[in-house]
């Protein structure tokens, strides 16, 4: 195995909404890198522009979108995400540095606008930005452990991805007063 990205890098995810999208997102963040959610409705030239602008270290592309993989040719390695494992595998040792505990000021997401008034523009979100948005969402929705969630929003959009973080935290019981206090003191 080889290391495709390191802590501090930006990794693109190009896939439709499915569980693997969130697994990839959480894995990338746990490795200390940031995620650039990529919209599968963009064209190859548009994706190539986003890949160049974001400085992607790697891209994870869903097996259902092979026609979009050329957007990353010559820019970064591409990993194909399959809906089923091609061969059985067991526990793996990390190929890189192992889990990283990001700080609130570390980059978490690089989200791109749709480009309706020109080229898509990148918006950098720190872990603090994402956490605050998730906590606000939890307060509005009143979600808790055992809640069932319907998420029709695309995970390629900031709203869909941030809402999914809030809902994952709620159903896993991670609605922590300690995290909220830490954020408040961080911003005071």
PDB file of C-alpha atoms in Angstrom:
ATOM      1  CA  UNK A   1       0.000   0.000   0.000  1.00  0.00           C
ATOM      2  CA  UNK A   2       1.088   3.561  -0.621  1.00  0.00           C
ATOM      3  CA  UNK A   3       0.194   6.817   1.058  1.00  0.00           C
ATOM      4  CA  UNK A   4      -1.968   8.970  -1.232  1.00  0.00           C
ATOM      5  CA  UNK A   5      -2.369  11.933   1.086  1.00  0.00           C
ATOM      6  CA  UNK A   6      -1.098  13.288   4.367  1.00  0.00           C
ATOM      7  CA  UNK A   7      -2.331  15.444   7.199  1.00  0.00           C
ATOM      8  CA  UNK A   8      -3.071  18.930   5.888  1.00  0.00           C
ATOM      9  CA  UNK A   9      -3.826  17.798   2.313  1.00  0.00           C
ATOM     10  CA  UNK A  10      -7.165  18.240   0.540  1.00  0.00           C
ATOM     11  CA  UNK A  11      -8.902  15.118  -0.842  1.00  0.00           C
ATOM     12  CA  UNK A  12     -11.826  15.280  -3.260  1.00  0.00           C
ATOM     13  CA  UNK A  13     -14.858  13.007  -2.996  1.00  0.00           C
ATOM     14  CA  UNK A  14     -16.937  12.518  -6.129  1.00  0.00           C
ATOM     15  CA  UNK A  15     -19.866  10.196  -5.582  1.00  0.00           C
ATOM     16  CA  UNK A  16     -23.645  10.203  -5.217  1.00  0.00           C
ATOM     17  CA  UNK A  17     -25.232  10.160  -1.754  1.00  0.00           C
ATOM     18  CA  UNK A  18     -24.529   6.851  -0.072  1.00  0.00           C
ATOM     19  CA  UNK A  19     -23.045   5.587   3.164  1.00  0.00           C
ATOM     20  CA  UNK A  20     -19.546   5.281   1.684  1.00  0.00           C
ATOM     21  CA  UNK A  21     -19.526   9.058   1.127  1.00  0.00           C
ATOM     22  CA  UNK A  22     -19.764   9.692   4.866  1.00  0.00           C
ATOM     23  CA  UNK A  23     -17.315   6.886   5.666  1.00  0.00           C
ATOM     24  CA  UNK A  24     -14.770   8.412   3.250  1.00  0.00           C
ATOM     25  CA  UNK A  25     -15.363  11.897   4.668  1.00  0.00           C
ATOM     26  CA  UNK A  26     -14.849  10.799   8.258  1.00  0.00           C
ATOM     27  CA  UNK A  27     -11.788   8.706   7.326  1.00  0.00           C
ATOM     28  CA  UNK A  28     -10.140  11.598   5.493  1.00  0.00           C
ATOM     29  CA  UNK A  29     -10.801  13.957   8.389  1.00  0.00           C
ATOM     30  CA  UNK A  30      -9.522  11.363  10.888  1.00  0.00           C
ATOM     31  CA  UNK A  31      -6.315  11.180   8.833  1.00  0.00           C
ATOM     32  CA  UNK A  32      -5.908  14.936   9.319  1.00  0.00           C
ATOM     33  CA  UNK A  33      -6.770  15.989   5.769  1.00  0.00           C
ATOM     34  CA  UNK A  34      -9.609  18.180   4.529  1.00  0.00           C
ATOM     35  CA  UNK A  35     -12.430  17.086   2.242  1.00  0.00           C
ATOM     36  CA  UNK A  36     -13.477  18.789  -0.979  1.00  0.00           C
ATOM     37  CA  UNK A  37     -16.995  17.493  -1.742  1.00  0.00           C
ATOM     38  CA  UNK A  38     -17.288  17.403  -5.546  1.00  0.00           C
ATOM     39  CA  UNK A  39     -20.550  17.744  -7.422  1.00  0.00           C
ATOM     40  CA  UNK A  40     -21.176  14.843  -9.834  1.00  0.00           C
ATOM     41  CA  UNK A  41     -23.249  17.221 -12.007  1.00  0.00           C
ATOM     42  CA  UNK A  42     -20.157  19.196 -12.982  1.00  0.00           C
ATOM     43  CA  UNK A  43     -18.485  18.542 -16.329  1.00  0.00           C
ATOM     44  CA  UNK A  44     -14.963  17.141 -16.698  1.00  0.00           C
ATOM     45  CA  UNK A  45     -13.494  20.620 -17.427  1.00  0.00           C
ATOM     46  CA  UNK A  46     -15.333  22.121 -14.430  1.00  0.00           C
ATOM     47  CA  UNK A  47     -14.102  19.334 -12.132  1.00  0.00           C
ATOM     48  CA  UNK A  48     -10.569  19.733 -13.490  1.00  0.00           C
ATOM     49  CA  UNK A  49     -10.720  23.425 -12.588  1.00  0.00           C
ATOM     50  CA  UNK A  50     -11.936  22.649  -9.075  1.00  0.00           C
ATOM     51  CA  UNK A  51      -9.239  19.970  -8.660  1.00  0.00           C
ATOM     52  CA  UNK A  52      -6.538  22.452  -9.707  1.00  0.00           C
ATOM     53  CA  UNK A  53      -7.936  25.266  -7.546  1.00  0.00           C
ATOM     54  CA  UNK A  54      -8.241  23.045  -4.456  1.00  0.00           C
ATOM     55  CA  UNK A  55      -4.818  21.476  -5.017  1.00  0.00           C
ATOM     56  CA  UNK A  56      -6.232  17.998  -4.501  1.00  0.00           C
ATOM     57  CA  UNK A  57      -3.742  15.425  -3.230  1.00  0.00           C
ATOM     58  CA  UNK A  58      -6.123  12.607  -4.238  1.00  0.00           C
ATOM     59  CA  UNK A  59      -9.680  12.047  -5.436  1.00  0.00           C
ATOM     60  CA  UNK A  60     -12.128   9.311  -4.480  1.00  0.00           C
ATOM     61  CA  UNK A  61     -14.440   8.633  -7.425  1.00  0.00           C
ATOM     62  CA  UNK A  62     -17.498   6.393  -7.302  1.00  0.00           C
ATOM     63  CA  UNK A  63     -17.518   3.389  -9.614  1.00  0.00           C
ATOM     64  CA  UNK A  64     -20.718   4.754 -11.205  1.00  0.00           C
ATOM     65  CA  UNK A  65     -18.916   7.902 -12.439  1.00  0.00           C
ATOM     66  CA  UNK A  66     -15.946   6.628 -14.533  1.00  0.00           C
ATOM     67  CA  UNK A  67     -16.632   9.229 -17.231  1.00  0.00           C
ATOM     68  CA  UNK A  68     -15.667  11.989 -14.739  1.00  0.00           C
ATOM     69  CA  UNK A  69     -12.338  10.446 -13.597  1.00  0.00           C
ATOM     70  CA  UNK A  70     -10.375  12.097 -16.468  1.00  0.00           C
ATOM     71  CA  UNK A  71     -10.886  15.426 -14.659  1.00  0.00           C
ATOM     72  CA  UNK A  72      -8.094  14.374 -12.290  1.00  0.00           C
ATOM     73  CA  UNK A  73      -5.670  12.952 -14.892  1.00  0.00           C
ATOM     74  CA  UNK A  74      -2.205  14.364 -14.342  1.00  0.00           C
ATOM     75  CA  UNK A  75      -3.393  16.264 -11.243  1.00  0.00           C
ATOM     76  CA  UNK A  76      -3.733  13.665  -8.513  1.00  0.00           C
ATOM     77  CA  UNK A  77      -4.194   9.926  -7.963  1.00  0.00           C
ATOM     78  CA  UNK A  78      -7.745   8.575  -8.232  1.00  0.00           C
ATOM     79  CA  UNK A  79      -9.168   5.888  -5.954  1.00  0.00           C
ATOM     80  CA  UNK A  80     -12.309   4.155  -7.187  1.00  0.00           C
ATOM     81  CA  UNK A  81     -14.964   3.553  -4.543  1.00  0.00           C
ATOM     82  CA  UNK A  82     -16.884   0.338  -5.149  1.00  0.00           C
ATOM     83  CA  UNK A  83     -20.264  -0.426  -3.625  1.00  0.00           C
ATOM     84  CA  UNK A  84     -18.971  -3.869  -2.656  1.00  0.00           C
ATOM     85  CA  UNK A  85     -15.466  -4.958  -1.744  1.00  0.00           C
ATOM     86  CA  UNK A  86     -13.798  -6.697  -4.684  1.00  0.00           C
ATOM     87  CA  UNK A  87     -12.023  -9.105  -2.362  1.00  0.00           C
ATOM     88  CA  UNK A  88     -12.362  -9.860   1.329  1.00  0.00           C
ATOM     89  CA  UNK A  89     -10.109  -7.940   3.660  1.00  0.00           C
ATOM     90  CA  UNK A  90      -9.611  -7.767   7.355  1.00  0.00           C
ATOM     91  CA  UNK A  91      -8.266  -5.124   9.709  1.00  0.00           C
ATOM     92  CA  UNK A  92      -5.556  -3.009   8.115  1.00  0.00           C
ATOM     93  CA  UNK A  93      -2.654  -1.135   9.629  1.00  0.00           C
ATOM     94  CA  UNK A  94      -2.639   2.570   8.690  1.00  0.00           C
ATOM     95  CA  UNK A  95      -0.419   3.220   5.662  1.00  0.00           C
ATOM     96  CA  UNK A  96       0.379   6.739   6.843  1.00  0.00           C
ATOM     97  CA  UNK A  97       0.672   8.658  10.062  1.00  0.00           C
ATOM     98  CA  UNK A  98      -2.373   7.131  11.743  1.00  0.00           C
ATOM     99  CA  UNK A  99      -5.304   8.999  13.310  1.00  0.00           C
ATOM    100  CA  UNK A 100      -4.910  12.747  13.818  1.00  0.00           C
ATOM    101  CA  UNK A 101      -6.857  14.869  16.291  1.00  0.00           C
ATOM    102  CA  UNK A 102      -7.519  18.096  14.379  1.00  0.00           C
ATOM    103  CA  UNK A 103      -7.665  21.465  16.100  1.00  0.00           C
ATOM    104  CA  UNK A 104     -10.704  23.701  15.748  1.00  0.00           C
ATOM    105  CA  UNK A 105      -8.689  25.985  13.458  1.00  0.00           C
ATOM    106  CA  UNK A 106      -7.639  23.201  11.053  1.00  0.00           C
ATOM    107  CA  UNK A 107      -9.222  23.053   7.625  1.00  0.00           C
ATOM    108  CA  UNK A 108     -12.103  20.536   7.493  1.00  0.00           C
ATOM    109  CA  UNK A 109     -13.899  21.183   4.195  1.00  0.00           C
ATOM    110  CA  UNK A 110     -13.251  23.041   0.970  1.00  0.00           C
ATOM    111  CA  UNK A 111     -16.696  23.469  -0.555  1.00  0.00           C
ATOM    112  CA  UNK A 112     -17.294  24.870  -4.010  1.00  0.00           C
ATOM    113  CA  UNK A 113     -20.132  27.056  -5.203  1.00  0.00           C
ATOM    114  CA  UNK A 114     -22.116  25.944  -8.232  1.00  0.00           C
ATOM    115  CA  UNK A 115     -20.475  28.548 -10.433  1.00  0.00           C
ATOM    116  CA  UNK A 116     -23.758  30.043 -11.624  1.00  0.00           C
ATOM    117  CA  UNK A 117     -22.093  33.443 -12.062  1.00  0.00           C
ATOM    118  CA  UNK A 118     -18.817  32.092 -13.466  1.00  0.00           C
ATOM    119  CA  UNK A 119     -16.336  29.535 -12.212  1.00  0.00           C
ATOM    120  CA  UNK A 120     -17.051  27.568  -9.023  1.00  0.00           C
ATOM    121  CA  UNK A 121     -15.432  29.265  -6.025  1.00  0.00           C
ATOM    122  CA  UNK A 122     -13.889  27.451  -3.068  1.00  0.00           C
ATOM    123  CA  UNK A 123     -14.981  28.222   0.482  1.00  0.00           C
ATOM    124  CA  UNK A 124     -12.686  26.999   3.263  1.00  0.00           C
ATOM    125  CA  UNK A 125     -14.412  25.764   6.431  1.00  0.00           C
ATOM    126  CA  UNK A 126     -12.524  24.948   9.618  1.00  0.00           C
ATOM    127  CA  UNK A 127     -13.523  22.272  12.097  1.00  0.00           C
ATOM    128  CA  UNK A 128     -14.895  25.068  14.258  1.00  0.00           C
ATOM    129  CA  UNK A 129     -17.133  26.316  11.409  1.00  0.00           C
ATOM    130  CA  UNK A 130     -18.512  22.836  10.798  1.00  0.00           C
ATOM    131  CA  UNK A 131     -19.008  22.101  14.491  1.00  0.00           C
ATOM    132  CA  UNK A 132     -20.876  25.351  15.129  1.00  0.00           C
ATOM    133  CA  UNK A 133     -23.158  24.710  12.140  1.00  0.00           C
ATOM    134  CA  UNK A 134     -23.804  21.155  13.355  1.00  0.00           C
ATOM    135  CA  UNK A 135     -24.576  22.284  16.920  1.00  0.00           C
ATOM    136  CA  UNK A 136     -27.002  24.896  15.581  1.00  0.00           C
ATOM    137  CA  UNK A 137     -28.693  22.237  13.475  1.00  0.00           C
ATOM    138  CA  UNK A 138     -29.048  19.962  16.510  1.00  0.00           C
ATOM    139  CA  UNK A 139     -30.641  22.787  18.495  1.00  0.00           C
ATOM    140  CA  UNK A 140     -33.120  23.532  15.708  1.00  0.00           C
ATOM    141  CA  UNK A 141     -34.091  19.932  14.960  1.00  0.00           C
ATOM    142  CA  UNK A 142     -34.067  18.529  18.491  1.00  0.00           C
ATOM    143  CA  UNK A 143     -32.514  15.268  17.291  1.00  0.00           C
ATOM    144  CA  UNK A 144     -31.352  12.644  19.750  1.00  0.00           C
ATOM    145  CA  UNK A 145     -30.161   9.068  19.947  1.00  0.00           C
ATOM    146  CA  UNK A 146     -32.648   6.867  18.115  1.00  0.00           C
ATOM    147  CA  UNK A 147     -33.865   9.616  15.768  1.00  0.00           C
ATOM    148  CA  UNK A 148     -34.537   8.589  12.186  1.00  0.00           C
ATOM    149  CA  UNK A 149     -33.298  10.926   9.515  1.00  0.00           C
ATOM    150  CA  UNK A 150     -34.238  11.606   5.907  1.00  0.00           C
ATOM    151  CA  UNK A 151     -31.544  13.593   4.106  1.00  0.00           C
ATOM    152  CA  UNK A 152     -32.541  14.493   0.544  1.00  0.00           C
ATOM    153  CA  UNK A 153     -29.800  17.146   0.170  1.00  0.00           C
ATOM    154  CA  UNK A 154     -26.723  16.268  -1.858  1.00  0.00           C
ATOM    155  CA  UNK A 155     -23.614  15.562   0.200  1.00  0.00           C
ATOM    156  CA  UNK A 156     -21.704  17.479  -2.484  1.00  0.00           C
ATOM    157  CA  UNK A 157     -23.255  20.662  -1.071  1.00  0.00           C
ATOM    158  CA  UNK A 158     -22.128  22.271   2.167  1.00  0.00           C
ATOM    159  CA  UNK A 159     -25.637  22.143   3.663  1.00  0.00           C
ATOM    160  CA  UNK A 160     -26.097  18.431   3.009  1.00  0.00           C
ATOM    161  CA  UNK A 161     -22.695  17.477   4.384  1.00  0.00           C
ATOM    162  CA  UNK A 162     -22.867  19.692   7.491  1.00  0.00           C
ATOM    163  CA  UNK A 163     -26.424  18.530   8.260  1.00  0.00           C
ATOM    164  CA  UNK A 164     -25.247  14.924   7.975  1.00  0.00           C
ATOM    165  CA  UNK A 165     -22.514  15.625  10.573  1.00  0.00           C
ATOM    166  CA  UNK A 166     -25.118  17.073  12.942  1.00  0.00           C
ATOM    167  CA  UNK A 167     -27.407  14.128  12.466  1.00  0.00           C
ATOM    168  CA  UNK A 168     -24.609  11.590  12.880  1.00  0.00           C
ATOM    169  CA  UNK A 169     -23.647  13.290  16.146  1.00  0.00           C
ATOM    170  CA  UNK A 170     -27.253  13.239  17.348  1.00  0.00           C
ATOM    171  CA  UNK A 171     -27.943   9.590  16.655  1.00  0.00           C
ATOM    172  CA  UNK A 172     -24.576   8.534  18.082  1.00  0.00           C
ATOM    173  CA  UNK A 173     -25.108  10.493  21.290  1.00  0.00           C
ATOM    174  CA  UNK A 174     -22.278  12.957  20.618  1.00  0.00           C
ATOM    175  CA  UNK A 175     -24.356  16.001  21.543  1.00  0.00           C
ATOM    176  CA  UNK A 176     -21.785  17.211  24.021  1.00  0.00           C
ATOM    177  CA  UNK A 177     -22.040  20.236  26.268  1.00  0.00           C
ATOM    178  CA  UNK A 178     -18.257  19.999  26.645  1.00  0.00           C
ATOM    179  CA  UNK A 179     -17.749  20.550  22.891  1.00  0.00           C
ATOM    180  CA  UNK A 180     -20.133  23.507  22.901  1.00  0.00           C
ATOM    181  CA  UNK A 181     -18.326  25.085  25.862  1.00  0.00           C
ATOM    182  CA  UNK A 182     -14.967  24.517  24.171  1.00  0.00           C
ATOM    183  CA  UNK A 183     -16.222  26.263  21.023  1.00  0.00           C
ATOM    184  CA  UNK A 184     -17.630  29.182  22.984  1.00  0.00           C
ATOM    185  CA  UNK A 185     -14.331  29.718  24.824  1.00  0.00           C
ATOM    186  CA  UNK A 186     -12.428  29.355  21.532  1.00  0.00           C
ATOM    187  CA  UNK A 187     -14.421  32.205  19.972  1.00  0.00           C
ATOM    188  CA  UNK A 188     -14.432  34.539  23.001  1.00  0.00           C
TER     189      UNK A 188
END
